[in-house]
Coordinates of C-alpha atoms in Angstrom, one line a residue:
M1 CA 84.1 112.6 104.2
I2 CA 83.9 111.8 100.6
I3 CA 86.0 109.0 99.0
G4 CA 87.2 108.1 95.4
V5 CA 87.4 104.2 95.0
A6 CA 88.5 101.8 92.5
I7 CA 85.9 99.0 92.2
D8 CA 86.6 95.2 91.5
K9 CA 84.9 93.4 88.6
V10 CA 84.1 96.6 86.7
K11 CA 84.4 96.5 82.9
L12 CA 87.3 98.7 81.4
G13 CA 85.0 101.0 79.5
F14 CA 83.3 101.8 83.1
D15 CA 86.3 101.8 85.0
S16 CA 87.1 105.3 86.8
L17 CA 87.0 106.4 90.7
Y18 CA 83.5 106.1 92.1
S19 CA 82.5 108.5 94.8
Y20 CA 80.8 107.3 98.0
K21 CA 80.0 108.9 101.5
V22 CA 81.8 107.4 104.6
P23 CA 79.3 107.3 107.6
D24 CA 80.4 109.1 110.7
Y25 CA 81.0 106.0 112.7
L26 CA 83.4 104.7 110.0
I27 CA 85.3 108.1 109.4
E28 CA 88.3 107.3 111.7
K29 CA 88.8 103.9 110.1
V30 CA 89.1 105.1 106.7
S31 CA 92.6 106.3 105.0
L32 CA 94.0 106.1 101.5
G33 CA 95.1 102.8 100.5
I34 CA 92.6 100.9 102.7
R35 CA 90.1 98.5 101.1
V36 CA 86.4 98.9 101.7
L37 CA 83.0 97.3 100.8
V38 CA 80.6 99.4 98.8
P39 CA 77.2 99.0 97.3
F40 CA 77.5 99.1 93.4
G41 CA 75.1 99.3 90.5
K42 CA 71.2 99.4 90.6
S43 CA 71.2 96.3 92.6
N44 CA 73.7 97.5 95.1
S45 CA 75.7 94.3 94.9
K46 CA 78.3 94.3 97.5
R47 CA 82.0 95.0 95.9
L48 CA 85.3 95.3 97.2
A49 CA 87.0 98.6 96.4
V50 CA 90.2 100.4 97.4
V51 CA 90.3 104.2 98.5
A52 CA 92.1 106.1 96.1
E53 CA 91.1 109.5 97.0
I54 CA 89.8 111.4 100.0
S55 CA 88.0 114.7 100.3
D56 CA 86.8 116.7 103.1
L57 CA 84.8 119.2 100.8
C58 CA 80.9 118.7 100.5
C59 CA 79.7 118.3 96.9
A60 CA 76.3 119.7 95.5
D61 CA 75.4 116.0 94.9
I62 CA 76.3 114.6 98.2
D63 CA 72.8 113.7 99.1
N64 CA 72.9 111.3 96.4
L65 CA 75.8 109.6 97.1
K66 CA 75.9 105.9 98.5
E67 CA 77.3 105.0 101.7
I68 CA 80.2 102.4 102.0
Y69 CA 79.0 99.2 103.9
A70 CA 82.3 98.4 105.6
V71 CA 86.1 99.1 106.3
I72 CA 88.0 95.8 105.6
D73 CA 91.5 96.5 106.9
E74 CA 92.8 97.8 109.9
E75 CA 95.8 99.9 108.3
S76 CA 96.2 101.1 104.6
L77 CA 97.8 98.6 102.2
F78 CA 98.8 100.9 99.7
T79 CA 101.0 104.0 99.9
R80 CA 100.5 107.2 98.0
E81 CA 103.5 106.2 95.6
M82 CA 101.6 102.6 95.0
I83 CA 98.1 104.6 94.3
L84 CA 100.0 106.6 91.6
L85 CA 101.7 103.4 90.1
A86 CA 98.3 101.9 89.9
K87 CA 97.0 105.0 87.9
Y88 CA 100.1 104.8 85.7
M89 CA 99.1 100.9 85.1
K90 CA 95.6 101.8 84.1
K91 CA 96.8 104.4 81.3
S92 CA 99.7 102.6 80.0
C93 CA 98.9 98.7 80.6
Y94 CA 95.2 98.6 79.5
C95 CA 93.7 97.6 82.9
T96 CA 91.5 98.5 85.3
L97 CA 92.5 100.4 88.5
F98 CA 91.5 97.4 90.9
S99 CA 93.4 94.9 88.9
A100 CA 96.6 97.1 89.2
F101 CA 96.1 97.1 92.9
K102 CA 95.5 93.4 92.9
A103 CA 98.6 92.7 91.1
M104 CA 100.7 94.8 94.0
L105 CA 99.1 92.6 96.9
P106 CA 100.2 89.0 97.9
L107 CA 97.2 86.5 97.7
E108 CA 95.2 86.6 100.8
N109 CA 94.5 83.2 102.1
G110 CA 91.0 82.7 103.5
L111 CA 89.7 86.6 103.4
K112 CA 86.1 86.5 103.9
I113 CA 83.5 89.2 104.4
E114 CA 80.8 88.3 106.9
K115 CA 77.5 90.0 107.3
I116 CA 75.9 90.5 110.7
I117 CA 72.4 91.6 111.5
D118 CA 71.9 94.1 114.6
V119 CA 68.6 95.2 116.1
D120 CA 68.0 98.6 117.2
K121 CA 65.7 97.5 120.5
E122 CA 64.6 100.8 121.4
K123 CA 63.3 101.6 117.9
F124 CA 61.6 98.0 117.8
Y125 CA 59.6 98.6 121.1
Y126 CA 58.6 102.0 119.8
L127 CA 57.3 101.0 116.7
K128 CA 56.2 97.4 117.4
G129 CA 52.3 98.4 117.3
A130 CA 52.8 99.2 113.6
L131 CA 54.7 95.9 112.6
S132 CA 52.8 92.9 111.2
E133 CA 53.2 89.5 113.2
E134 CA 55.5 88.3 110.6
E135 CA 57.9 91.3 111.0
I136 CA 57.7 90.9 114.9
G137 CA 58.4 87.4 114.5
T138 CA 61.7 88.1 112.2
V139 CA 62.9 90.7 114.9
R140 CA 62.3 88.1 117.7
L141 CA 64.2 85.5 115.8
I142 CA 67.1 87.7 115.4
L143 CA 67.2 88.4 119.3
E144 CA 66.9 84.8 120.0
K145 CA 69.9 84.1 118.1
N146 CA 71.7 87.1 119.8
E147 CA 73.8 88.0 116.7
L148 CA 72.7 86.6 113.5
K149 CA 75.6 86.3 110.7
G150 CA 76.8 84.6 107.8
K151 CA 74.9 81.7 106.2
S152 CA 72.1 82.3 109.0
C153 CA 71.9 85.9 107.9
Q154 CA 71.6 85.0 104.4
K155 CA 68.8 82.2 104.8
L156 CA 66.8 84.8 106.9
E157 CA 67.0 87.4 103.9
L158 CA 65.7 84.7 101.6
K159 CA 63.1 83.5 103.7
K160 CA 61.7 86.7 104.9
Q161 CA 62.9 89.3 102.2
A162 CA 60.0 91.7 102.6
S163 CA 60.0 91.6 106.2
V164 CA 63.7 92.3 106.5
N165 CA 63.7 95.3 103.8
K166 CA 60.9 96.9 105.8
L167 CA 62.4 96.4 109.3
E168 CA 65.9 97.8 107.4
S169 CA 63.9 101.0 105.8
L170 CA 62.4 101.7 109.6
G171 CA 65.9 101.3 111.1
I172 CA 64.7 98.6 113.3
I173 CA 67.6 96.4 111.9
K174 CA 71.0 97.3 110.7
F175 CA 73.5 95.3 108.6
R176 CA 77.2 95.5 109.2
Y177 CA 80.2 93.6 107.7
I178 CA 83.2 92.1 109.4
R179 CA 86.2 91.0 107.9
K180 CA 87.5 87.4 108.9
V181 CA 91.0 86.1 107.6
K182 CA 91.5 82.4 108.3
E183 CA 94.7 82.2 110.6
P184 CA 97.6 80.0 109.8
S185 CA 97.9 77.1 112.1
Q186 CA 100.1 77.5 114.9
R187 CA 101.7 73.9 114.7
S188 CA 103.9 73.2 111.6
S189 CA 105.0 69.7 110.3
M190 CA 108.6 69.8 109.8
L191 CA 111.5 67.5 108.5
K192 CA 114.8 66.6 110.5
L193 CA 117.6 64.3 110.3
S194 CA 117.2 60.9 112.3
E195 CA 120.0 59.2 113.9
N196 CA 119.8 56.6 111.2
I197 CA 122.0 57.8 108.7
I198 CA 123.9 55.3 106.3
C199 CA 126.8 55.5 104.1
S200 CA 125.6 54.7 100.7
L201 CA 124.0 57.9 99.7
T202 CA 123.5 59.5 96.4
E203 CA 124.9 63.0 95.6
K204 CA 121.2 64.5 95.7
Q205 CA 120.7 62.7 98.9
K206 CA 123.9 63.9 100.5
K207 CA 123.0 67.5 99.4
I208 CA 119.5 67.4 101.3
I209 CA 121.3 66.2 104.4
D210 CA 124.2 68.7 104.2
F211 CA 121.2 71.3 103.8
L212 CA 119.4 69.7 107.0
K213 CA 122.7 70.0 109.3
E214 CA 122.9 73.6 108.6
R215 CA 119.0 74.3 109.3
E216 CA 118.2 71.7 111.7
F217 CA 114.7 71.6 110.7
S218 CA 112.7 72.6 107.4
T219 CA 109.6 71.8 105.4
V220 CA 109.5 69.7 102.2
K221 CA 108.9 72.6 100.2
E222 CA 112.0 74.7 101.6
I223 CA 114.1 71.9 101.1
S224 CA 113.2 71.2 97.7
Y225 CA 113.1 75.0 96.8
F226 CA 116.6 75.7 98.3
T227 CA 118.4 72.5 97.2
G228 CA 116.5 72.4 93.8
I229 CA 115.9 68.6 94.4
K230 CA 112.5 67.1 93.7
R231 CA 110.1 65.7 96.3
G232 CA 110.6 62.1 95.2
V233 CA 114.3 62.1 96.6
I234 CA 112.8 63.6 99.7
N235 CA 110.3 60.8 100.0
T236 CA 113.3 58.1 99.4
L237 CA 115.1 59.4 102.6
L238 CA 111.9 59.3 104.5
K239 CA 111.2 55.8 103.6
K240 CA 114.8 54.8 104.5
G241 CA 114.4 56.5 107.9
I242 CA 117.1 59.0 107.3
L243 CA 114.7 61.9 107.7
E244 CA 111.5 62.2 109.9
Y245 CA 108.6 64.3 110.6
C246 CA 108.5 66.5 113.9
I247 CA 105.6 68.9 114.9
L248 CA 106.9 72.0 116.3
D249 CA 104.8 74.9 117.9
K250 CA 105.5 78.5 115.9
S251 CA 104.7 80.1 119.1
D252 CA 107.7 78.4 120.9
S253 CA 110.6 80.8 121.3
D254 CA 112.8 78.1 120.6
F255 CA 111.5 77.5 117.1
V256 CA 113.7 79.9 114.8
L257 CA 114.5 78.9 111.5
K258 CA 117.1 81.4 110.4
D259 CA 120.0 81.3 108.0
K260 CA 123.2 81.3 109.7
L261 CA 124.7 85.1 109.2
I262 CA 128.0 84.6 107.7
K263 CA 130.3 87.7 108.4
R264 CA 130.3 90.0 105.7
D265 CA 133.6 89.8 103.6
A266 CA 135.1 92.8 102.1
I267 CA 135.0 92.9 98.2
N268 CA 138.2 93.1 96.4
L269 CA 137.4 95.3 93.1
T270 CA 139.8 95.1 90.2
Y271 CA 140.8 98.6 88.5
H272 CA 138.0 98.6 86.2
Q273 CA 135.3 97.1 88.5
K274 CA 136.2 100.0 90.9
R275 CA 136.0 102.9 88.3
I276 CA 132.3 101.6 87.3
Y277 CA 131.4 101.3 90.9
N278 CA 132.6 105.0 91.8
E279 CA 130.6 106.2 88.9
L280 CA 127.4 104.5 90.2
K281 CA 128.1 105.4 93.7
N282 CA 128.5 109.1 92.6
F283 CA 125.1 109.1 91.1
A284 CA 123.6 107.4 94.1
I285 CA 124.9 110.1 96.3
K286 CA 123.2 112.7 94.5
N287 CA 119.7 111.4 95.6
E288 CA 118.2 112.0 92.0
T289 CA 116.5 109.9 89.5
H290 CA 119.0 108.2 87.3
I291 CA 119.2 105.0 84.9
S292 CA 122.4 103.3 84.1
L293 CA 123.1 100.2 82.0
L294 CA 125.9 98.0 83.3
R295 CA 127.1 95.8 80.4
G296 CA 129.3 93.0 80.7
I297 CA 129.4 89.4 79.6
T298 CA 128.9 86.6 82.1
G299 CA 131.9 86.2 84.5
S300 CA 133.1 89.8 83.9
G301 CA 132.5 90.6 87.5
K302 CA 129.0 92.6 87.4
T303 CA 127.9 90.9 90.5
M304 CA 131.0 92.3 92.4
V305 CA 130.1 95.8 91.5
L306 CA 126.3 95.6 92.2
L307 CA 127.2 93.7 95.6
S308 CA 129.3 96.6 96.4
L309 CA 126.5 99.1 95.2
I310 CA 124.2 97.3 97.5
D311 CA 126.3 97.6 100.5
F312 CA 126.5 101.3 99.9
I313 CA 123.1 101.8 99.7
L314 CA 122.1 99.7 102.7
E315 CA 124.7 101.5 104.9
K316 CA 122.8 104.7 103.8
G317 CA 119.7 103.5 105.7
Q318 CA 117.8 102.8 102.4
A319 CA 116.3 99.7 100.6
V320 CA 116.9 97.8 97.7
V321 CA 115.1 95.9 94.9
F322 CA 116.9 93.2 93.0
M323 CA 114.9 91.7 90.3
V324 CA 116.2 88.4 87.9
P325 CA 114.3 86.9 85.2
E326 CA 113.8 83.4 86.6
I327 CA 113.0 81.5 89.8
A328 CA 115.9 79.4 89.4
L329 CA 118.1 82.5 89.3
T330 CA 116.2 83.8 92.6
T331 CA 116.7 80.8 94.3
Q332 CA 120.7 81.2 93.7
M333 CA 120.6 84.8 94.4
I334 CA 118.5 84.6 97.8
S335 CA 121.4 82.0 99.1
T336 CA 124.0 84.6 98.0
F337 CA 122.4 87.5 99.7
K338 CA 121.0 85.7 102.8
S339 CA 124.8 84.7 103.7
R340 CA 125.8 88.1 103.1
Y341 CA 122.9 90.3 104.6
G342 CA 120.9 87.6 107.0
E343 CA 117.6 88.5 107.8
K344 CA 117.4 91.8 105.8
V345 CA 116.6 89.7 103.0
A346 CA 113.1 89.1 101.6
H347 CA 111.8 87.2 98.4
M348 CA 109.1 87.6 96.2
H349 CA 108.0 85.3 93.3
S350 CA 105.2 83.2 92.0
K351 CA 106.2 79.7 93.5
L352 CA 105.8 80.9 97.2
S353 CA 102.5 79.7 99.0
D354 CA 99.9 82.1 99.9
K355 CA 101.0 82.1 103.4
E356 CA 104.8 82.5 102.7
R357 CA 103.8 85.5 100.1
R358 CA 101.6 87.1 102.9
K359 CA 104.5 86.6 105.3
E360 CA 107.0 88.2 103.1
W361 CA 104.9 91.0 102.2
E362 CA 104.6 92.1 105.8
R363 CA 108.1 91.8 106.6
I364 CA 108.9 94.3 103.7
N365 CA 105.8 96.5 104.6
S366 CA 107.0 97.0 108.2
G367 CA 110.6 97.9 107.2
E368 CA 112.2 94.5 108.8
A369 CA 113.5 93.4 105.2
K370 CA 115.6 96.0 103.5
L371 CA 116.9 94.1 100.4
I372 CA 114.0 92.4 98.3
V373 CA 114.9 89.7 95.9
G374 CA 112.7 88.5 93.0
T375 CA 111.3 87.9 89.7
R376 CA 109.0 90.8 88.1
T377 CA 106.5 90.9 90.8
A378 CA 108.9 92.2 93.1
I379 CA 108.7 95.5 91.7
F380 CA 105.3 95.8 93.7
A381 CA 107.4 95.3 97.0
P382 CA 105.9 97.8 99.5
V383 CA 109.4 99.2 100.2
K384 CA 109.9 102.1 102.5
N385 CA 112.7 104.6 101.5
L386 CA 113.6 103.1 98.4
G387 CA 117.4 103.9 97.2
L388 CA 118.2 101.4 94.3
I389 CA 116.3 99.2 91.9
I390 CA 118.5 96.5 90.1
M391 CA 117.4 94.5 87.1
D392 CA 119.7 91.7 86.3
E393 CA 119.7 90.1 82.9
E394 CA 117.2 93.1 81.9
H395 CA 117.2 92.0 78.3
E396 CA 115.1 88.9 79.2
T397 CA 111.3 88.8 78.0
S398 CA 110.1 87.3 81.2
Y399 CA 110.2 90.8 82.7
K400 CA 107.1 91.4 80.6
S401 CA 103.7 90.1 81.9
E402 CA 101.6 88.3 79.4
A403 CA 98.6 88.0 81.9
S404 CA 96.3 91.3 82.7
P405 CA 97.4 93.6 83.8
R406 CA 100.0 93.4 80.9
F407 CA 103.4 95.3 82.1
H408 CA 107.0 95.6 81.7
A409 CA 108.9 95.6 84.9
R410 CA 111.3 97.8 83.9
D411 CA 108.7 100.7 83.0
L412 CA 107.2 100.3 86.5
A413 CA 110.8 100.5 87.9
I414 CA 111.4 103.8 86.4
Q415 CA 108.2 105.2 87.5
R416 CA 109.2 104.3 91.2
C417 CA 112.4 105.8 90.8
K418 CA 111.0 108.9 89.7
Y419 CA 108.8 108.9 92.7
N420 CA 111.7 108.0 95.0
K421 CA 114.3 110.1 93.4
C422 CA 116.7 107.1 93.2
M423 CA 118.5 105.0 90.9
L424 CA 117.9 102.2 88.5
V425 CA 120.6 100.0 87.2
L426 CA 119.8 97.6 84.3
A427 CA 122.7 94.7 84.2
S428 CA 123.1 93.0 80.8
A429 CA 125.3 90.6 79.2
T430 CA 124.0 91.8 75.7

C-alpha cells in the first residue's frame, strides 16, 4: 500500500503530498484521515503527518519509498469532505496542508509519541558470534529492561549510537512507536451552594446562586462562562461560606451535569416571517446547494425564522452549524438553544479548555450533537449529514482569521455546502 501524506513543519514552497510505503503489519490500521509518524528528509527526522490519499497500485519507484514508522490514531480524524476542504484551504488561504488539518482539530492535551526498542531474540542468538562485546552488551541491556522505551531509549541511542545502528541494520533490534495521551482526571473539583446563604447579596451574587440552584454543581469556569460574572465575585462567595468545594467522581452514574430540557415551545410567526420561512424551507427541501441572505434590523424577528428553520432541519434528521461572530454572543445562543434542544447542542470556540474542546469535538464526531453553536472555528465541526449552516451577523470582520491559516468562515461554509448539497443562510442587519 502507498499513501500520500501532508507533513507537519514543511515550508510552503516544499508543501505537497509525499508518498510512503505502509509495512504489511500496519496496513489494516491505515485509513484516510488518520495521523501517522513518518521519516522525513535526509536525516529521517520523525514528523507527524495526515494520510490524504491511499493507493493500492504499485509504482515503478516503490523500492525507493520510505516506510512509515507508526500509526498514531485508532480511527480517522478527517472525513473525505474535510480532506477536500484542507486542499481548498491550501490553494486559497496560502497555507500548508498540515496547518489546514491542524486548524480543524481540537488541541490535543498530552499527546506524546513514545519510542520502544524490541529485540528479535532468534536473530540475536543466530548472529551472536559475529557481534562485538559492546553490541552484545547493548542487546543484553535491552533484554534486562524487558522493554526499553521513552527517555531510557533516547539515552541508549546517544551512548551506544554505533552499536544501535549496526544492530538495527542486522534486524536484531527494531523500533516501534506508540501514542500516549494523558487521560483527564476521573475526579473533578466542583462548586455547590452551602446551607449558609445570607440575605444581603449583590445582583451578581444572586445571579450565581440562581445559576447553581438550577444546576446543583458546577466548575468555576462554567459559572463564570454562563453567567458572565468574573472570578472575583465567586471568590467572595467562597470566603463568605455561601459556596463550597466538593469532589465528585466522574465515573459515578449520579454525576450528571446536564441542562434541564424545557419543552420546546411552538413558534408563532408573523405573516412576513412565515413567508420568508416558507421560502427558505422550500430551498431546504430540494437538497441542493443554496445561499440566502436574510436581512433585517435588530429586533425584526430574524431569530424566530432561523429557529423555525433549525426545527425543520433537525426533524429531517440532519445537523446544523450556527455561527456567531463573538464569544459573548455564543454564550447567549448556547443558553437559548440548550433550553430548546437540550443535549443535541454542542459549542466550539477559543475560550474552551483543551479538555472541553476535545470532549465537544468527540460528541459532534460521534453524531451525539446535532446543533453546533460557535464562532468561526465551528465551521470545522466534524458534522455528519450536514443540512444547514447559519452565519449570524455575517458582515462582521471577526469571521476572518488573521492568524495562519488566514481564512474567511463564509468561504469555507460555501465549500461545505457545495459538498453536502445543503443550504447556507447569511443573516445580517446591514
